[in-house]
Amino acid sequence: MTRQKVAFYTLGCKLNFSETSTIARNFENEGFDRVDFSDPADIYVINTCSVTDNADKRFKTIVKQAQKVNPKAFVAAVGCYAQLKPQELADVDGVDLVLGATEKFKITDYLNDLSKNDFGEVHSCEIEDADFYVGSYSIGDRTRAFLKVQDGCDYKCTYCTIPLARGISRSDTLQNVLKNAKEISEKNIKEIVLTGVNIGDYGKGEFGNKKHEHTFYELVQGLDTVEGIERLRISSIEPNLLKNETIDFVSKSRTFVPHFHIPLQSGSNTILKLMRRRYMKELYIDRVNKIKTVMPHACIGVDVIVGFPGETDELFLETYHFLTELNISYLHVFTYSERDNTEAVNMEGVVPKNIRSKRSKMLRGLSVKKRRAFYESQLGSSRTVLFEGENKEGYIHGFTENYVKVKAPWNPELVNTLQDINLTKIDEDGLVRFEFVKDSISV
């Protein structure tokens, strides 16, 4: 009997990638062969995202892609959008199964019959039932692994649906995180990226109880002792949860790299209050200054939302000037989009979409300048680069520990290796060229 084939498509964040990888391993354990999404498969699983409008729209396109390759394939949707609007996904032509937050890791239990349905079958839960923790990590997709340590969020930001899609904040046990990290290290993966919804809140029990058995700082300390891991990277952490002790530890760590991604969302205290964020911009300045004091070469990335209700031209310019002055390395810019069942939907001062778009372009332009300035500040320094596995138009790319993207002529022997380099110049495409330290061959 031929083994059935399954293919996966992941929308959204690093956390989704780690969960897709875990779901894929469950399929493999059940006797399925994993194939690329562009190949014929018996089942296509789409892991959805709900953070932006764009992710919602892309879902229909991806379903069509799967149907084009195999019109008779069984199509399943899981993830955040599947929890928030299951019926909307089930109504998309070609979708057979929609699983909510508690069901997605049990997907193989729902696959008794893979014949196409006349309509999408929904198995979703009340989000209050999503109170247990399922650990996951991604391997085999990249030269780095995404290790999930936490899920859900207890924050009540007025624009965000993630608590509605993923439930309360809850964490893996420290023992299990270390076990997963050790498993990853044994697969010759050089870098682990810690991921979750709100990882600085790490320590709340598996069922979301409020007692913190371990803190994020203790998690970082524990992971630093795992043998076989060359690099550990903190993906994204709230400024109010990034403590001095963690920053100091990273600055002296064996494995943690000098790269922080810290959501800001707005450089205006007026907007931060409307968003119900848990800090003011003064705390953000303090966090950036602390990092740069102990790690002047550290890379700092920032999330920003433009066009939030009530963001006047003056308040946007306040954010723009705040970011211009701040010693940061790049921006991830999000254009505000209305989400059902959030407080922000009913707020006054709606910003027209054309103005949101204009502000987004301004900040993206600022990000290019910030990244360029950061790269220029690193020229002449010695770094270590981890090379990726893709041949892009005759070049191999990689990232230094402080997230400078470098390029060199394609050499398959460099894939998934760490090399000591000297950064020499910035190429026309904005990436950095270098010399190898050992024999100083210019590339």
Short mmCIF file of C-alpha atoms in Angstrom, two decimals, residues 90-421:
data_model
loop_
_atom_site.label_atom_id
_atom_site.label_comp_id
_atom_site.label_asym_id
_atom_site.label_seq_id
_atom_site.Cartn_x
_atom_site.Cartn_y
_atom_site.Cartn_z
CA ALA A 90 -15.00 26.39 6.22
CA ASP A 91 -17.03 28.32 3.61
CA VAL A 92 -14.01 28.73 1.32
CA ASP A 93 -14.43 26.47 -1.70
CA GLY A 94 -12.24 23.36 -1.38
CA VAL A 95 -11.73 23.44 2.42
CA ASP A 96 -12.69 20.14 4.11
CA LEU A 97 -11.66 20.55 7.75
CA VAL A 98 -11.12 23.50 10.13
CA LEU A 99 -9.54 22.90 13.54
CA GLY A 100 -9.41 25.42 16.39
CA ALA A 101 -6.75 26.09 19.02
CA THR A 102 -7.18 22.90 21.08
CA GLU A 103 -7.66 20.53 18.14
CA LYS A 104 -4.79 21.41 15.78
CA PHE A 105 -2.26 19.08 17.44
CA LYS A 106 -4.77 16.21 17.18
CA ILE A 107 -5.36 16.67 13.46
CA THR A 108 -4.50 13.06 12.56
CA ASP A 109 -7.39 11.90 14.79
CA TYR A 110 -9.82 13.64 12.43
CA LEU A 111 -8.54 12.02 9.24
CA ASN A 112 -10.41 8.71 9.17
CA ASP A 113 -11.84 9.45 5.74
CA LEU A 114 -9.93 11.63 3.29
CA SER A 115 -12.71 11.95 0.72
CA LYS A 116 -13.69 15.52 -0.15
CA ASN A 117 -16.53 17.03 1.87
CA ASP A 118 -19.44 18.94 0.36
CA PHE A 119 -18.79 21.58 3.01
CA GLY A 120 -16.04 22.34 5.51
CA GLU A 121 -16.27 20.48 8.80
CA VAL A 122 -15.48 22.63 11.86
CA HIS A 123 -14.05 21.46 15.17
CA SER A 124 -13.33 24.48 17.32
CA CYS A 125 -13.51 25.25 21.00
CA GLU A 126 -14.33 28.14 23.25
CA ILE A 127 -10.97 29.86 23.70
CA GLU A 128 -11.30 29.42 27.48
CA ASP A 129 -10.72 25.71 26.84
CA ALA A 130 -7.28 26.44 25.35
CA ASP A 131 -5.64 26.24 28.75
CA PHE A 132 -3.15 23.40 28.26
CA TYR A 133 0.32 23.60 26.80
CA VAL A 134 1.70 21.72 23.80
CA GLY A 135 5.45 22.06 23.30
CA SER A 136 6.87 22.28 19.80
CA TYR A 137 9.94 23.10 17.76
CA SER A 138 10.86 23.29 14.09
CA ILE A 139 13.67 21.29 12.52
CA GLY A 140 14.56 20.30 8.98
CA ASP A 141 13.26 23.51 7.44
CA ARG A 142 16.19 25.82 8.11
CA THR A 143 19.72 26.02 9.49
CA ARG A 144 18.10 27.28 12.68
CA ALA A 145 15.31 25.88 14.82
CA PHE A 146 12.36 27.72 16.36
CA LEU A 147 11.80 26.47 19.90
CA LYS A 148 8.42 27.27 21.44
CA VAL A 149 8.65 28.00 25.19
CA GLN A 150 5.36 29.81 25.85
CA ASP A 151 1.87 30.26 24.35
CA GLY A 152 -1.08 32.62 24.77
CA CYS A 153 -1.22 36.09 26.30
CA ASP A 154 -2.89 37.74 29.31
CA TYR A 155 -2.40 41.27 27.98
CA LYS A 156 -5.42 43.22 26.76
CA CYS A 157 -3.97 45.40 23.99
CA THR A 158 -6.90 47.08 22.29
CA TYR A 159 -5.89 46.15 18.70
CA CYS A 160 -4.93 42.51 19.20
CA THR A 161 -6.86 39.27 18.63
CA ILE A 162 -4.09 36.90 19.71
CA PRO A 163 -5.52 36.29 23.22
CA LEU A 164 -8.82 35.38 21.49
CA ALA A 165 -6.98 33.04 19.09
CA ARG A 166 -4.49 31.44 21.48
CA GLY A 167 -5.92 31.78 24.98
CA ILE A 168 -4.27 32.53 28.30
CA SER A 169 -0.54 32.80 28.90
CA ARG A 170 1.00 29.43 29.74
CA SER A 171 4.45 27.90 29.52
CA ASP A 172 6.38 24.73 28.99
CA THR A 173 8.25 23.31 31.97
CA LEU A 174 11.92 24.25 32.15
CA GLN A 175 12.80 20.56 32.13
CA ASN A 176 10.92 19.99 28.85
CA VAL A 177 12.37 23.10 27.17
CA LEU A 178 15.88 21.89 28.01
CA LYS A 179 15.00 18.40 26.73
CA ASN A 180 13.75 19.84 23.41
CA ALA A 181 16.85 22.04 23.12
CA LYS A 182 19.04 18.99 23.63
CA GLU A 183 17.11 17.07 20.91
CA ILE A 184 17.64 19.98 18.53
CA SER A 185 21.37 20.18 19.33
CA GLU A 186 21.75 16.48 18.43
CA LYS A 187 20.48 17.17 14.89
CA ASN A 188 23.45 19.38 13.95
CA ILE A 189 21.39 22.58 14.09
CA LYS A 190 23.61 25.48 15.06
CA GLU A 191 21.08 28.09 16.16
CA ILE A 192 17.89 28.04 18.24
CA VAL A 193 15.44 30.95 18.21
CA LEU A 194 13.20 31.10 21.30
CA THR A 195 9.60 31.77 20.35
CA GLY A 196 6.16 32.22 21.91
CA VAL A 197 3.37 34.80 22.01
CA ASN A 198 4.76 36.70 25.02
CA ILE A 199 7.99 34.92 25.96
CA GLY A 200 9.00 37.40 28.66
CA ASP A 201 5.96 36.12 30.58
CA TYR A 202 7.57 32.66 30.64
CA GLY A 203 6.96 30.71 33.86
CA LYS A 204 3.19 30.69 34.18
CA GLY A 205 2.27 27.03 34.58
CA GLU A 206 1.23 24.68 31.82
CA PHE A 207 -2.44 25.40 32.57
CA GLY A 208 -1.94 29.16 32.85
CA ASN A 209 -1.89 29.27 36.64
CA LYS A 210 -0.45 32.53 37.88
CA LYS A 211 2.40 31.01 39.86
CA HIS A 212 5.73 31.43 38.09
CA GLU A 213 7.69 28.30 38.81
CA HIS A 214 10.61 29.65 36.79
CA THR A 215 11.29 33.11 35.37
CA PHE A 216 12.40 34.03 31.87
CA TYR A 217 15.80 34.84 33.36
CA GLU A 218 16.07 31.31 34.76
CA LEU A 219 15.05 29.91 31.36
CA VAL A 220 17.87 31.86 29.70
CA GLN A 221 20.37 30.68 32.33
CA GLY A 222 19.28 27.05 31.89
CA LEU A 223 19.47 27.09 28.10
CA ASP A 224 22.96 28.57 28.20
CA THR A 225 24.21 25.33 29.77
CA VAL A 226 22.86 22.96 27.07
CA GLU A 227 25.82 21.38 25.30
CA GLY A 228 25.97 21.29 21.52
CA ILE A 229 24.13 24.57 20.91
CA GLU A 230 26.27 27.22 19.26
CA ARG A 231 23.77 30.08 19.29
CA LEU A 232 20.58 31.07 21.07
CA ARG A 233 18.47 34.02 19.93
CA ILE A 234 15.56 35.72 21.74
CA SER A 235 12.93 36.35 19.05
CA SER A 236 10.72 39.09 20.51
CA ILE A 237 10.23 40.31 24.06
CA GLU A 238 8.05 43.04 25.58
CA PRO A 239 10.09 46.02 26.89
CA ASN A 240 8.47 45.84 30.34
CA LEU A 241 9.48 42.17 30.65
CA LEU A 242 13.08 42.57 29.44
CA LYS A 243 14.91 42.96 32.75
CA ASN A 244 18.42 44.28 33.41
CA GLU A 245 19.52 40.88 34.74
CA THR A 246 18.62 39.25 31.40
CA ILE A 247 20.43 41.93 29.38
CA ASP A 248 23.53 41.63 31.58
CA PHE A 249 23.46 37.83 31.29
CA VAL A 250 23.19 37.92 27.48
CA SER A 251 26.15 40.32 27.33
CA LYS A 252 28.37 37.68 29.02
CA SER A 253 26.64 34.55 27.72
CA ARG A 254 28.35 31.62 26.00
CA THR A 255 25.54 31.13 23.49
CA PHE A 256 22.99 33.99 23.58
CA VAL A 257 23.63 36.45 20.77
CA PRO A 258 23.50 40.28 21.00
CA HIS A 259 20.22 40.67 19.12
CA PHE A 260 16.94 41.85 20.63
CA HIS A 261 13.58 42.40 18.95
CA ILE A 262 11.44 44.63 21.18
CA PRO A 263 7.89 45.68 20.22
CA LEU A 264 7.29 49.43 20.59
CA GLN A 265 4.07 49.90 18.52
CA SER A 266 4.10 53.70 18.97
CA GLY A 267 6.52 56.44 20.00
CA SER A 268 3.65 58.50 21.40
CA ASN A 269 2.53 57.99 25.00
CA THR A 270 -0.97 59.15 23.99
CA ILE A 271 -1.26 56.28 21.50
CA LEU A 272 0.43 53.77 23.83
CA LYS A 273 -2.30 54.50 26.40
CA LEU A 274 -5.04 54.04 23.77
CA MET A 275 -3.39 50.74 22.78
CA ARG A 276 -3.29 49.78 26.47
CA ARG A 277 0.39 48.89 26.30
CA ARG A 278 2.12 48.25 29.63
CA TYR A 279 4.87 50.87 29.38
CA MET A 280 5.52 54.41 28.23
CA LYS A 281 8.16 55.44 25.70
CA GLU A 282 10.55 56.48 28.49
CA LEU A 283 10.88 52.84 29.58
CA TYR A 284 11.61 51.88 25.98
CA ILE A 285 14.44 54.43 25.80
CA ASP A 286 15.79 52.99 29.05
CA ARG A 287 15.81 49.42 27.65
CA VAL A 288 17.62 50.49 24.45
CA ASN A 289 20.20 52.50 26.40
CA LYS A 290 20.83 49.60 28.79
CA ILE A 291 21.45 47.18 25.91
CA LYS A 292 23.76 49.58 24.08
CA THR A 293 25.71 50.33 27.27
CA VAL A 294 26.69 46.69 27.87
CA MET A 295 26.62 45.59 24.19
CA PRO A 296 27.40 48.57 21.89
CA HIS A 297 27.40 46.22 18.87
CA ALA A 298 23.96 44.73 19.67
CA CYS A 299 21.26 44.72 16.99
CA ILE A 300 17.86 46.03 18.13
CA GLY A 301 14.74 45.50 16.01
CA VAL A 302 11.47 47.33 16.65
CA ASP A 303 7.80 46.58 15.87
CA VAL A 304 5.68 49.66 15.05
CA ILE A 305 2.00 50.04 14.14
CA VAL A 306 0.96 53.03 11.99
CA GLY A 307 -2.52 54.43 11.52
CA PHE A 308 -3.99 53.41 14.88
CA PRO A 309 -7.29 55.23 15.65
CA GLY A 310 -6.52 58.65 17.10
CA GLU A 311 -3.06 58.86 15.50
CA THR A 312 -3.06 62.44 14.19
CA ASP A 313 -0.31 63.79 11.92
CA GLU A 314 1.32 65.32 15.00
CA LEU A 315 1.28 62.03 16.94
CA PHE A 316 2.64 60.11 13.96
CA LEU A 317 5.49 62.62 13.62
CA GLU A 318 6.16 62.17 17.33
CA THR A 319 6.69 58.45 16.64
CA TYR A 320 8.79 59.19 13.52
CA HIS A 321 11.11 61.59 15.37
CA PHE A 322 11.31 59.28 18.39
CA LEU A 323 12.52 56.43 16.18
CA THR A 324 14.89 58.69 14.24
CA GLU A 325 16.67 59.62 17.48
CA LEU A 326 16.63 56.10 18.95
CA ASN A 327 19.77 53.93 18.63
CA ILE A 328 18.04 51.00 16.91
CA SER A 329 18.92 48.83 13.89
CA TYR A 330 15.72 48.15 11.88
CA LEU A 331 11.91 48.36 12.00
CA HIS A 332 9.10 45.92 11.33
CA VAL A 333 6.26 48.21 10.25
CA PHE A 334 2.63 47.09 10.50
CA THR A 335 -0.24 49.09 9.02
CA TYR A 336 -3.14 49.05 11.48
CA SER A 337 -6.08 46.96 10.27
CA GLU A 338 -9.43 46.65 12.00
CA ARG A 339 -9.99 43.31 13.75
CA ASP A 340 -13.41 42.11 14.91
CA ASN A 341 -13.98 41.83 18.67
CA THR A 342 -11.26 44.31 19.61
CA GLU A 343 -11.78 47.60 21.46
CA ALA A 344 -9.93 49.60 18.81
CA VAL A 345 -12.64 48.85 16.21
CA ASN A 346 -15.03 51.18 18.04
CA MET A 347 -12.53 53.98 18.72
CA GLU A 348 -12.88 57.46 17.26
CA GLY A 349 -10.35 59.13 15.02
CA VAL A 350 -10.17 56.47 12.29
CA VAL A 351 -7.18 57.14 10.04
CA PRO A 352 -7.96 56.95 6.28
CA LYS A 353 -6.27 53.99 4.58
CA ASN A 354 -4.32 56.13 2.13
CA ILE A 355 -2.76 58.03 5.05
CA ARG A 356 -1.96 54.75 6.85
CA SER A 357 -0.19 53.61 3.69
CA LYS A 358 1.79 56.87 3.39
CA ARG A 359 2.94 56.66 7.02
CA SER A 360 3.92 53.03 6.55
CA LYS A 361 6.12 53.99 3.57
CA MET A 362 7.79 56.74 5.61
CA LEU A 363 8.71 54.32 8.39
CA ARG A 364 9.86 51.63 5.96
CA GLY A 365 12.16 54.24 4.43
CA LEU A 366 13.46 55.10 7.90
CA SER A 367 14.08 51.39 8.53
CA VAL A 368 16.29 51.18 5.41
CA LYS A 369 18.35 54.12 6.70
CA LYS A 370 18.61 52.63 10.19
CA ARG A 371 19.75 49.25 8.88
CA ARG A 372 22.31 50.88 6.60
CA ALA A 373 23.69 52.98 9.47
CA PHE A 374 23.92 49.90 11.69
CA TYR A 375 25.72 47.90 8.98
CA GLU A 376 28.15 50.80 8.41
CA SER A 377 28.91 50.89 12.15
CA GLN A 378 29.92 47.22 11.95
CA LEU A 379 32.40 47.53 9.07
CA GLY A 380 35.93 46.66 10.15
CA SER A 381 34.71 44.44 12.99
CA SER A 382 35.28 40.69 13.40
CA ARG A 383 32.13 38.57 13.63
CA THR A 384 30.97 34.97 13.30
CA VAL A 385 28.52 34.11 10.52
CA LEU A 386 26.13 31.16 10.21
CA PHE A 387 25.59 30.36 6.53
CA GLU A 388 22.14 29.41 5.19
CA GLY A 389 21.35 26.59 2.77
CA GLU A 390 19.87 28.39 -0.22
CA ASN A 391 21.65 29.32 -3.46
CA LYS A 392 20.22 32.72 -4.34
CA GLU A 393 21.34 33.79 -7.82
CA GLY A 394 24.82 32.39 -7.28
CA TYR A 395 25.29 33.68 -3.74
CA ILE A 396 25.18 32.20 -0.26
CA HIS A 397 23.85 34.34 2.57
CA GLY A 398 24.25 34.24 6.30
CA PHE A 399 23.77 36.22 9.49
CA THR A 400 26.35 37.34 12.03
CA GLU A 401 25.60 36.91 15.72
CA ASN A 402 24.35 40.53 15.78
CA TYR A 403 22.14 39.99 12.74
CA VAL A 404 24.16 41.61 9.97
CA LYS A 405 23.23 39.89 6.70
CA VAL A 406 26.28 38.94 4.62
CA LYS A 407 26.77 37.43 1.16
CA ALA A 408 29.46 35.52 -0.73
CA PRO A 409 29.68 33.53 -3.97
CA TRP A 410 27.83 30.23 -3.61
CA ASN A 411 29.86 27.51 -1.92
CA PRO A 412 27.90 24.43 -0.74
CA GLU A 413 30.67 23.55 1.74
CA LEU A 414 29.77 26.64 3.77
CA VAL A 415 26.11 25.64 4.33
CA ASN A 416 25.22 25.34 8.06
CA THR A 417 28.78 26.22 9.14
CA LEU A 418 29.96 28.97 11.46
CA GLN A 419 32.86 31.01 10.10
CA ASP A 420 34.95 33.82 11.59
CA ILE A 421 34.94 36.83 9.29
#
